[in-house]
XYZ file of N, CA and C in Angstrom:
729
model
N 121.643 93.201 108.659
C 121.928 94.641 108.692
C 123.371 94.882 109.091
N 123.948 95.464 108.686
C 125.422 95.795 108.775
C 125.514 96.489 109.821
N 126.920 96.393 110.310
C 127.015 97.486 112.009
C 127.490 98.943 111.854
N 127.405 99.136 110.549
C 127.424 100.755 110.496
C 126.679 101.378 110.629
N 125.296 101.023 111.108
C 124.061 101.706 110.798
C 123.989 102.064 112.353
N 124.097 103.377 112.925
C 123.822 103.666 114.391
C 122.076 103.649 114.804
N 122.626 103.389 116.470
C 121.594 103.201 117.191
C 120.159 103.848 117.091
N 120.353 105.179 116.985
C 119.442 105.972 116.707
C 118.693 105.895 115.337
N 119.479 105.551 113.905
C 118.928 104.902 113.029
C 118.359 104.346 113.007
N 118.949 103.243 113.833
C 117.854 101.307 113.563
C 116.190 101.973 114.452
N 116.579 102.609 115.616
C 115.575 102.774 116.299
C 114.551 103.284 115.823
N 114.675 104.373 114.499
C 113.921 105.562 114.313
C 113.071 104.303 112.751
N 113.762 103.484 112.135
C 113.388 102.854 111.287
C 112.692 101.689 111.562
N 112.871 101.177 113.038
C 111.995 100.196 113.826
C 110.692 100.975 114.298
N 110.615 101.931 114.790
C 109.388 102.666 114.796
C 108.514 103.318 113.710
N 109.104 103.227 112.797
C 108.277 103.438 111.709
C 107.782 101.866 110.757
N 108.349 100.806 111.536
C 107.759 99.915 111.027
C 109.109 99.169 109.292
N 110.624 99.698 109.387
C 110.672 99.355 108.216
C 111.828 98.583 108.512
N 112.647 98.372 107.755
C 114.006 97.561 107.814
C 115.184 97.998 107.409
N 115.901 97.840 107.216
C 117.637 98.586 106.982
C 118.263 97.007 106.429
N 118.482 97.569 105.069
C 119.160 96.153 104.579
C 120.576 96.405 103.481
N 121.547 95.648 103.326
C 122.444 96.231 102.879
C 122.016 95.481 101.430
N 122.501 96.115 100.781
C 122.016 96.480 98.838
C 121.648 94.938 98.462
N 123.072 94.313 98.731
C 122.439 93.152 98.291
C 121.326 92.087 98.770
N 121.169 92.352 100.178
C 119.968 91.477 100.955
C 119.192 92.369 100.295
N 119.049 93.526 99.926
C 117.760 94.105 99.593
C 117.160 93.648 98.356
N 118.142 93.166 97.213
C 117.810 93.020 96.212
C 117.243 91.277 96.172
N 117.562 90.655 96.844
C 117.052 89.110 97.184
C 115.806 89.067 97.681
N 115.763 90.012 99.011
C 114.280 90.335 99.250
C 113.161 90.343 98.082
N 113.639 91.768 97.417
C 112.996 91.917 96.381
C 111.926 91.141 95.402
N 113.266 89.864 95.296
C 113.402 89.365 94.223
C 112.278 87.557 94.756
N 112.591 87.805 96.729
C 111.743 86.499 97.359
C 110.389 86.495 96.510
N 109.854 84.839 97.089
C 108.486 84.642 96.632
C 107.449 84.722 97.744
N 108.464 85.192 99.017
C 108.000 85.772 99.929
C 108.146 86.666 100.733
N 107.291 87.409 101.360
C 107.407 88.949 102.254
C 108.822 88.130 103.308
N 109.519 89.394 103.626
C 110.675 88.875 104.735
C 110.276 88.047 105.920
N 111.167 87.056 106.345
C 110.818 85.982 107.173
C 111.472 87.091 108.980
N 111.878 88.188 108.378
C 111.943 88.821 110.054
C 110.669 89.256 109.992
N 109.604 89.338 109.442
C 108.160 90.004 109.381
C 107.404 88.758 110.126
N 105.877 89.478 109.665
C 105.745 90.961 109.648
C 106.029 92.466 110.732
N 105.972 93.393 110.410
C 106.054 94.666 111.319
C 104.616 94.581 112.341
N 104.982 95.134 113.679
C 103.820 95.834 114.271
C 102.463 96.404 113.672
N 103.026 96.853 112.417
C 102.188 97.641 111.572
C 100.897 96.644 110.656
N 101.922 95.780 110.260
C 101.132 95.084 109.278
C 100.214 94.201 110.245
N 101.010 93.930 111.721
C 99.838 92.544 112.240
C 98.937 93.310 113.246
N 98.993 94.742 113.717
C 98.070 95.737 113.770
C 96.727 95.504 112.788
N 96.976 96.327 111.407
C 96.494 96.959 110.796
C 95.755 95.923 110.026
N 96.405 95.083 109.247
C 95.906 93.876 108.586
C 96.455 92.430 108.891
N 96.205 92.715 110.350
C 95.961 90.770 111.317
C 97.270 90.032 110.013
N 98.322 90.633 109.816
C 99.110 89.519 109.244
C 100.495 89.395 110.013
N 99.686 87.604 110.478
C 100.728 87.078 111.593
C 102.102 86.399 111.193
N 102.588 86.492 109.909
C 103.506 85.386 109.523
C 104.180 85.893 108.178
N 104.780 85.621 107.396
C 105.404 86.149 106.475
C 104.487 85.589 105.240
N 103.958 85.964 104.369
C 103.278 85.626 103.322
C 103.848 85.604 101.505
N 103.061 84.616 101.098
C 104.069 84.772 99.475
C 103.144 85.774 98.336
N 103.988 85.966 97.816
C 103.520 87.271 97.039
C 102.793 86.725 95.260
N 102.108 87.423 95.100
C 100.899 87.312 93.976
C 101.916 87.431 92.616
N 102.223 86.795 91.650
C 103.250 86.971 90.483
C 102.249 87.441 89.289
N 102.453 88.681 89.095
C 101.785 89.457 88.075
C 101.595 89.008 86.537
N 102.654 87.950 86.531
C 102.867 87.253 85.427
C 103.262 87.914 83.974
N 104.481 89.178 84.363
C 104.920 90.226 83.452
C 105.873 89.553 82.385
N 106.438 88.580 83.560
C 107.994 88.346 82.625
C 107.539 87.560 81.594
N 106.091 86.885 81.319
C 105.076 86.049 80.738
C 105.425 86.944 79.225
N 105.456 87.885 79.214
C 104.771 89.049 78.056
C 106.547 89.309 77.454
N 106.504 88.898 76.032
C 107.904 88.779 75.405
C 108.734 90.421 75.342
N 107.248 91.409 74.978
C 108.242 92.696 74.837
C 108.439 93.046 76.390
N 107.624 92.926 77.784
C 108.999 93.555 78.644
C 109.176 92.309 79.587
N 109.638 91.492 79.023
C 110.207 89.986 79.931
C 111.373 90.420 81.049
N 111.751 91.500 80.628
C 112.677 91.896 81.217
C 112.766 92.570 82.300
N 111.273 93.494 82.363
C 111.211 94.438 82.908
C 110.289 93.820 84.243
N 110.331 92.528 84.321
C 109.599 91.687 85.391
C 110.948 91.820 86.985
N 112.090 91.729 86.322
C 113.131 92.057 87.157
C 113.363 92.951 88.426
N 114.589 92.990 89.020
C 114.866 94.131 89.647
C 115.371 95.397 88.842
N 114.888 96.770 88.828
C 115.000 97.908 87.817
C 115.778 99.215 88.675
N 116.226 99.862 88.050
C 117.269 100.561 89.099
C 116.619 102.103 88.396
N 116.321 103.018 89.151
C 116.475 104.372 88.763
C 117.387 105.410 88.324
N 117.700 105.537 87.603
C 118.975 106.244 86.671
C 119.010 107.183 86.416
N 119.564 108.344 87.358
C 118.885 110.138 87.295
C 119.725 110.747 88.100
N 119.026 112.022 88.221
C 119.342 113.270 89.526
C 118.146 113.290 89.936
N 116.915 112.320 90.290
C 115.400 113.278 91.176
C 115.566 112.554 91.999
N 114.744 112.830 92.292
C 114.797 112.875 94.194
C 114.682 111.163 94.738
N 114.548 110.447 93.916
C 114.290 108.993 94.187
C 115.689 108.400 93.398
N 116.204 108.976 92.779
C 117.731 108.644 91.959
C 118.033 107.243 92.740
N 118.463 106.381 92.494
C 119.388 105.283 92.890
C 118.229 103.807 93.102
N 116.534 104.039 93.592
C 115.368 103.459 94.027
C 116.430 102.286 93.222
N 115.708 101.298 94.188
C 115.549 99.456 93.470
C 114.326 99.375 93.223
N 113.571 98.577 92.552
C 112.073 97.952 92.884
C 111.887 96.983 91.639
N 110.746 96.170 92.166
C 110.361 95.489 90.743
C 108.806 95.551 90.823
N 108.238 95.536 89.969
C 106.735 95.491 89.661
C 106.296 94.298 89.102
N 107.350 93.326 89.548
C 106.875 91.377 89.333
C 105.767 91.342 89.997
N 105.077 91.828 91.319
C 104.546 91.612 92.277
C 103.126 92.289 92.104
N 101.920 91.705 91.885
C 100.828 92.152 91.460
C 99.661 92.055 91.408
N 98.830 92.615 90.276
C 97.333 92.411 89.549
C 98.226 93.026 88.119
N 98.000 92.029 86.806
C 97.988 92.051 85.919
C 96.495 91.883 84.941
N 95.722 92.775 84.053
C 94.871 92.297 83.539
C 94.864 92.393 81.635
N 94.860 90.882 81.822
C 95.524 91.233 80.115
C 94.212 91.740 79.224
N 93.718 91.648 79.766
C 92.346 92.513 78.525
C 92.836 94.125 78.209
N 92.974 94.274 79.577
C 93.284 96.027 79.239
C 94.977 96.462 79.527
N 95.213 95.435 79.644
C 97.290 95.514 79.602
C 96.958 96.370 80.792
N 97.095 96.393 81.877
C 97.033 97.405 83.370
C 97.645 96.389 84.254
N 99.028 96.890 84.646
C 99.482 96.747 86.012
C 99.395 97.541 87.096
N 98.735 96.600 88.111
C 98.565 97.639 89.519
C 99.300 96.592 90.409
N 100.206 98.080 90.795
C 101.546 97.662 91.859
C 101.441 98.401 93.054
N 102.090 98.200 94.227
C 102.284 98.918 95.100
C 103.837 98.824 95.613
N 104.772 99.605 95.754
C 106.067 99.568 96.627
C 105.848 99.003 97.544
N 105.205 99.435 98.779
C 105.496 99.611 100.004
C 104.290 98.279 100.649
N 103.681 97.685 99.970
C 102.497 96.835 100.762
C 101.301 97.781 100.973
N 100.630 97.330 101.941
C 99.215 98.241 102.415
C 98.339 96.989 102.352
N 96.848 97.278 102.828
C 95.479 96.236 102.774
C 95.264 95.756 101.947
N 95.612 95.770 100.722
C 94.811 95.512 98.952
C 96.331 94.387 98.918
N 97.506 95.034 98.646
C 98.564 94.273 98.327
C 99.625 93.848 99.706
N 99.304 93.537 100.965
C 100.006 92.987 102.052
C 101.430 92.462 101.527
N 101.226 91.670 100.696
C 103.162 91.270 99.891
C 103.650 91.614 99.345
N 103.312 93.397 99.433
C 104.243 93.807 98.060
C 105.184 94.951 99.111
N 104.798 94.310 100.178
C 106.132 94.647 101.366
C 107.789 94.465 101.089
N 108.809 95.380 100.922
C 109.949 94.720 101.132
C 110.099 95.120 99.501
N 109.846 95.629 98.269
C 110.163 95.305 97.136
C 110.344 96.813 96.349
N 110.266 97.843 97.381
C 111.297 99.277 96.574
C 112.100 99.617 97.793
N 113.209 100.058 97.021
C 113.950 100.937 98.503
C 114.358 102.493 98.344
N 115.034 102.984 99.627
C 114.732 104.239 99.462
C 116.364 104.517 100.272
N 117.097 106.160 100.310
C 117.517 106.271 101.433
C 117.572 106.205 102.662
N 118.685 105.839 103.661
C 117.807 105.880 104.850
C 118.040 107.207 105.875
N 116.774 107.943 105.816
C 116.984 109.397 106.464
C 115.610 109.407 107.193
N 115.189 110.211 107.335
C 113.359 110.577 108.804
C 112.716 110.960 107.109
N 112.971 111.711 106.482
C 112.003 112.120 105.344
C 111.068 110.635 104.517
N 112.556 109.866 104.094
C 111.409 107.947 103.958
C 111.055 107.282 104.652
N 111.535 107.361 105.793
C 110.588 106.848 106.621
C 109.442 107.446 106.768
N 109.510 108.346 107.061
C 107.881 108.743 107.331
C 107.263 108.715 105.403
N 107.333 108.907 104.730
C 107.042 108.957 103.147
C 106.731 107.217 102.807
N 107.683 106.030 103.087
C 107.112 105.049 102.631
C 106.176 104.970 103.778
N 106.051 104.858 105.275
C 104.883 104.299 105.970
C 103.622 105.426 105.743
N 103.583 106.491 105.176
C 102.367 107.630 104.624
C 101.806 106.382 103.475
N 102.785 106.531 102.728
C 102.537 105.624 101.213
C 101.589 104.138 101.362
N 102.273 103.421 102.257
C 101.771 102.286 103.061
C 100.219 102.314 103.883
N 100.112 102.944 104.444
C 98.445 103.446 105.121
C 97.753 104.020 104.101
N 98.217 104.756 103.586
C 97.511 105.134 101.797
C 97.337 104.489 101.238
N 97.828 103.504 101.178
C 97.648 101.891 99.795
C 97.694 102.822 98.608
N 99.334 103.537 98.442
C 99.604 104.186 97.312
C 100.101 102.928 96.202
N 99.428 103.285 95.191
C 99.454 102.292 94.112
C 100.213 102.855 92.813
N 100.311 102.179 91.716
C 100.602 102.976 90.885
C 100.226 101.847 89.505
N 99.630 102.265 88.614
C 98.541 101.750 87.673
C 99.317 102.069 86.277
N 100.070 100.718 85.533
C 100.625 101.375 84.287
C 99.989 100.559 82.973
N 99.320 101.428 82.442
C 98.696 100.892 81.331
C 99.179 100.874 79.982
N 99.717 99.777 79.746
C 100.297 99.545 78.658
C 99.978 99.351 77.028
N 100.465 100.324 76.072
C 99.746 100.527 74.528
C 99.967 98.459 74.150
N 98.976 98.555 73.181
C 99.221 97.229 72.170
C 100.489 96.645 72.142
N 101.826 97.551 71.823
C 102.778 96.357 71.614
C 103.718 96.820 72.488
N 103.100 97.619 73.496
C 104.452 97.458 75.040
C 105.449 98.021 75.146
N 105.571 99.108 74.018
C 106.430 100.159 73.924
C 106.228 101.251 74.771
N 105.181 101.560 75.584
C 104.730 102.610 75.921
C 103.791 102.252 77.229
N 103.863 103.533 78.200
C 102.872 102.935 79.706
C 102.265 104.128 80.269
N 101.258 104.663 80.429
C 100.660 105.406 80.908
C 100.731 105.333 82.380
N 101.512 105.849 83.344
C 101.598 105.879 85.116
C 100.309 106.813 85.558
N 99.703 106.017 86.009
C 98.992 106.605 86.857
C 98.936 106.374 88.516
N 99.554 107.143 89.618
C 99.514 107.017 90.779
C 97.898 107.747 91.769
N 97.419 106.520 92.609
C 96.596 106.303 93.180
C 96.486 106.165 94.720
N 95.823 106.073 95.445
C 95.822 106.664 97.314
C 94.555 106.938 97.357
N 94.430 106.845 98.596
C 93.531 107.424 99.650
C 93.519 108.612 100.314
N 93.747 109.552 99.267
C 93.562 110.793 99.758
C 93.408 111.516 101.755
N 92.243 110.812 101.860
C 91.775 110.887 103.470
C 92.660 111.148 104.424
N 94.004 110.311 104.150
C 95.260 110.202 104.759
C 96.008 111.674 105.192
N 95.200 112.511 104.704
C 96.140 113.745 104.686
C 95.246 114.800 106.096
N 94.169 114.184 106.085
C 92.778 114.299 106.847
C 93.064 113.587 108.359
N 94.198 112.903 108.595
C 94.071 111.937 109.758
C 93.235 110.796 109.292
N 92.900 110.625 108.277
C 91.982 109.295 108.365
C 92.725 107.950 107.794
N 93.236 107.457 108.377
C 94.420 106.806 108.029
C 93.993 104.679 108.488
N 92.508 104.816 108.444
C 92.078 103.782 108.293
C 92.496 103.123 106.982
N 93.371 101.521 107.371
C 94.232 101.221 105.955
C 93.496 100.026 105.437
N 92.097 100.039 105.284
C 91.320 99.547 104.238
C 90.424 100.528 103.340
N 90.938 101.505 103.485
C 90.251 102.511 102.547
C 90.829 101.996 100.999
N 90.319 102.294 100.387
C 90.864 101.542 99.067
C 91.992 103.159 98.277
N 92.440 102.502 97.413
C 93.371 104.069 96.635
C 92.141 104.556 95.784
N 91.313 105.175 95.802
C 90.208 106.045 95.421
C 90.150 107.235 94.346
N 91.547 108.108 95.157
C 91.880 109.093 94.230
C 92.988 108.638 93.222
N 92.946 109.123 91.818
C 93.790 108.958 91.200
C 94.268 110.567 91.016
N 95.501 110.577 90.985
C 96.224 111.863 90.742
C 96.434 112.719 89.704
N 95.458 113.806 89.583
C 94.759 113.994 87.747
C 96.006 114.336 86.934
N 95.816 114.699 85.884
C 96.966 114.612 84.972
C 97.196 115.965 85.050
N 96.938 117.011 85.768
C 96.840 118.370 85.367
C 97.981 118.551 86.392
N 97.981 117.667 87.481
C 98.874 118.495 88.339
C 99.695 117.664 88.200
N 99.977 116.013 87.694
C 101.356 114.730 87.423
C 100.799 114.337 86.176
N 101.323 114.024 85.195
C 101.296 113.417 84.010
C 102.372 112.357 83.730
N 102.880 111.642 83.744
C 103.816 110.710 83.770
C 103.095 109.130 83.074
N 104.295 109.336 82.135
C 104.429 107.323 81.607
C 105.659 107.712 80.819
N 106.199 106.282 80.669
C 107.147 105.474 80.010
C 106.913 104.957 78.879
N 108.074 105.309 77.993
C 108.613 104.781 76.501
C 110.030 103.447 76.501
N 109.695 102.071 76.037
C 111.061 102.143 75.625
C 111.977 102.706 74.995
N 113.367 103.168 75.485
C 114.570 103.194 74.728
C 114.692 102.728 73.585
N 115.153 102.759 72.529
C 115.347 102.244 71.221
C 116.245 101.725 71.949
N 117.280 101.462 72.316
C 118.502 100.231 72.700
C 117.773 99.242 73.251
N 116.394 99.484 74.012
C 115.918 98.673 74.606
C 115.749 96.982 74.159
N 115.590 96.364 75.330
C 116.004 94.640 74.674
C 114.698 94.387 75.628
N 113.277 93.883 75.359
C 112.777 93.458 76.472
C 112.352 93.971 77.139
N 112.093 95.002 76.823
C 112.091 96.018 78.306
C 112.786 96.544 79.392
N 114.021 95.646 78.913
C 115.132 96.194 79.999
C 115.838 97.872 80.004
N 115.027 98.575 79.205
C 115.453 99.685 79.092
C 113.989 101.075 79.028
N 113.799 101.398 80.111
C 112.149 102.050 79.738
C 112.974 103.973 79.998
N 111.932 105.049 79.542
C 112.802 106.164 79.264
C 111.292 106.872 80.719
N 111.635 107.416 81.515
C 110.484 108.018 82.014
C 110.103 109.320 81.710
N 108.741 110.136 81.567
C 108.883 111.342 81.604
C 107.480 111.954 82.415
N 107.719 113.004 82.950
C 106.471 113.674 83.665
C 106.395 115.143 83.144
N 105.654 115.899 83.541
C 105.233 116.895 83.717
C 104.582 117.605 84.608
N 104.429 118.019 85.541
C 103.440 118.718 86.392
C 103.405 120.128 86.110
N 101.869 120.181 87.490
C 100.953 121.692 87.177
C 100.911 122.011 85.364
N 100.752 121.099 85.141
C 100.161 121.498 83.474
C 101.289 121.847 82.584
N 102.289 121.382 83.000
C 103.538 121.528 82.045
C 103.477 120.108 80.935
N 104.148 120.274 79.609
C 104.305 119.581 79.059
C 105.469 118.120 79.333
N 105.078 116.730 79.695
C 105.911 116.142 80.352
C 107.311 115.654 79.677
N 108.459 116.098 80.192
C 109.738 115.599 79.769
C 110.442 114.639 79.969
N 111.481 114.511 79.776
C 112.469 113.125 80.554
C 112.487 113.199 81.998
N 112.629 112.680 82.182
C 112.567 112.525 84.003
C 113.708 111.514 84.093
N 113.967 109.952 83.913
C 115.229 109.627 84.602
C 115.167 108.100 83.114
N 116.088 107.232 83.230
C 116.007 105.958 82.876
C 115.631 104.701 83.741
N 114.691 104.047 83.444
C 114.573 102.503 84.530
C 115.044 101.418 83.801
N 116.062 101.167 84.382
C 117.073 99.955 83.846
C 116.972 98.951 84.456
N 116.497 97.791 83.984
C 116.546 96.401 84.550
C 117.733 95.854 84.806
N 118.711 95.698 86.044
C 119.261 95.406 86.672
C 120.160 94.038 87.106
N 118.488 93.100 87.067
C 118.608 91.737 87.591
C 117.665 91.706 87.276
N 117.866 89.820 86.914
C 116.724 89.161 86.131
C 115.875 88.760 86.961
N 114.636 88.247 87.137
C 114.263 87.641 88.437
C 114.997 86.434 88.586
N 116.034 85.509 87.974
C 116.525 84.875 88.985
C 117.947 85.348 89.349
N 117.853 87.123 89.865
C 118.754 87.029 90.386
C 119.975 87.423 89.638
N 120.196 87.086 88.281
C 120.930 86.737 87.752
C 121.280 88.504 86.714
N 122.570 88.837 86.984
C 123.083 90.168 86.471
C 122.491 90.689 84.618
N 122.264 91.468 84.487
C 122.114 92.336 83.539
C 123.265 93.417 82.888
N 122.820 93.816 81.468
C 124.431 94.566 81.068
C 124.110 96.022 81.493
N 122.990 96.250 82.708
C 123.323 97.705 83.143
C 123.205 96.854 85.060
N 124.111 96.467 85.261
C 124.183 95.801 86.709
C 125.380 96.727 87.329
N 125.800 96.659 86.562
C 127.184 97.450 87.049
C 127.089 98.890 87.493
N 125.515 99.712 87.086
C 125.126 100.457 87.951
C 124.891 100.983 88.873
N 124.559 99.563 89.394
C 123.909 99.658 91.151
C 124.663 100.240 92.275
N 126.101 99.335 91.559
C 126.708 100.146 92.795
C 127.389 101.705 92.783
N 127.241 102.033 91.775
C 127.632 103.422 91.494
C 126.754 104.075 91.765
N 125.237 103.325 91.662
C 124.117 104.351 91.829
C 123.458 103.919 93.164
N 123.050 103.100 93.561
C 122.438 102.788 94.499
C 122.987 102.911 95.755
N 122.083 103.396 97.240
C 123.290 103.626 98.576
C 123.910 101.870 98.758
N 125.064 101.875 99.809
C 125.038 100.782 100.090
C 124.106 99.812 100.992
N 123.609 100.877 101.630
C 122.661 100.482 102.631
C 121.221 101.312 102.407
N 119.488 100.814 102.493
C 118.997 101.264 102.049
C 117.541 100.450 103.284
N 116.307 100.947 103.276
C 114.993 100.994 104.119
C 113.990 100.459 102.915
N 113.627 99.606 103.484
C 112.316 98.583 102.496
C 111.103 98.708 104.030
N 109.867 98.615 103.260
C 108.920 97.976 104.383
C 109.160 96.792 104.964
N 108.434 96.540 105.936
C 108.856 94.720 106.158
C 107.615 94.621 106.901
């Protein structure tokens, strides 16, 4: 963690259980075959008895030729409110019968290693938003057409959470109907691989539009992409992962 980050920061992001990492440790994290070796948090060896740093489940995306790419680190490319996010969705349940990836950002009971692998600004609003997300075992479910051009998002939780019931083996139960979020992804025609997906949503029953670009970044090994040169224009320098 870099020494620009004041006291009151680190403190307020240690009590919520997360980490402060500068862009590029964040993106290595990411990219580990295991949860961070400063882990786990209070939270995680609380909540789900995990005493040690654990390796993470490989969804086996980059396997699949049309988005080989999109197994990577992916950068958010916009003005909404998540503008600049890192994450990768290497980290998983893949089921090839019905093409469905179920991911989680932030970890939780179901996916414990998928700790450490989106990031966010660092302000009190994500902190408290990824550790909500995290006790929720907020998921997000993208079901992919026949030839992988296309992904249906569906985001998932434990509702209860909003109830105080914040027991974090509740499973993600509710899915978030389409009436009030509608959201999936198209490739880009420039697209190579998947390294180029177009997002769009809609809510309260609006017809869904563009929403931002997810650009694959980095390959999983690490290794730069021809929209890399993004990151740092877009991404903070310093940024809050779970841990």
């Amino acid at each position: 963690m870099s020494s620009g980050v004041g006291c009151l920061t680190s403190t307020v992001t240690a009590c919520c259980c997360l980490k402060i990492y500068d862009r590029d440790a964040a993106v290595q994290q990411i990219l580990s075959e295991t949860t961070d070796p400063d882990g786990p948090s209070p939270l995680a060896r609380l909540c789900w008895c995990q005493c040690a740093p654990i390796p993470r489940k490989d969804a086996g995306i980059q396997n699949i030729e049309a988005i080989s790419a999109f197994a990577g680190v992916t950068l958010q490319s916009g003005t909404h409110a998540t503008a600049g996010s890192l994450e990768t969705v290497r980290w998983g349940d893949y089921d090839a019968a019905t093409r469905t990836l179920k991911t989680t950002g932030f970890g939780g009971w179901y996916q414990p290693y998928n700790t450490g692998t989106w990031t966010e600004p660092i302000n009190p609003i994500w902190c408290f938003l990824l550790t909500l997300g995290r006790l929720g075992n907020a998921t997000y479910e993208f079901k992919f057409s026949e030839d992988f051009q296309r992904a249906d998002i569906i985001a998932r939780g434990n509702l209860l959470i909003f109830c105080c019931c914040c027991c974090p083996c509740i499973p993600p139960w509710f899915p978030l109907p389409e009436c009030l979020a509608k959201n999936y992804m198209v490739q880009a025609d420039s697209s190579v691989r998947g390294d180029h997906f177009e997002r769009y949503s809609g809510f309260c029953g609006q017809e869904p539009r563009y929403y931002y670009d997810l650009l694959a970044v980095y390959t999983i090994d690490g290794q730069g992409t021809r929209w890399t040169r993004l990151v740092e224009e877009q991404s903070p320098a310093q940024v809050i992962m779970t841990i």
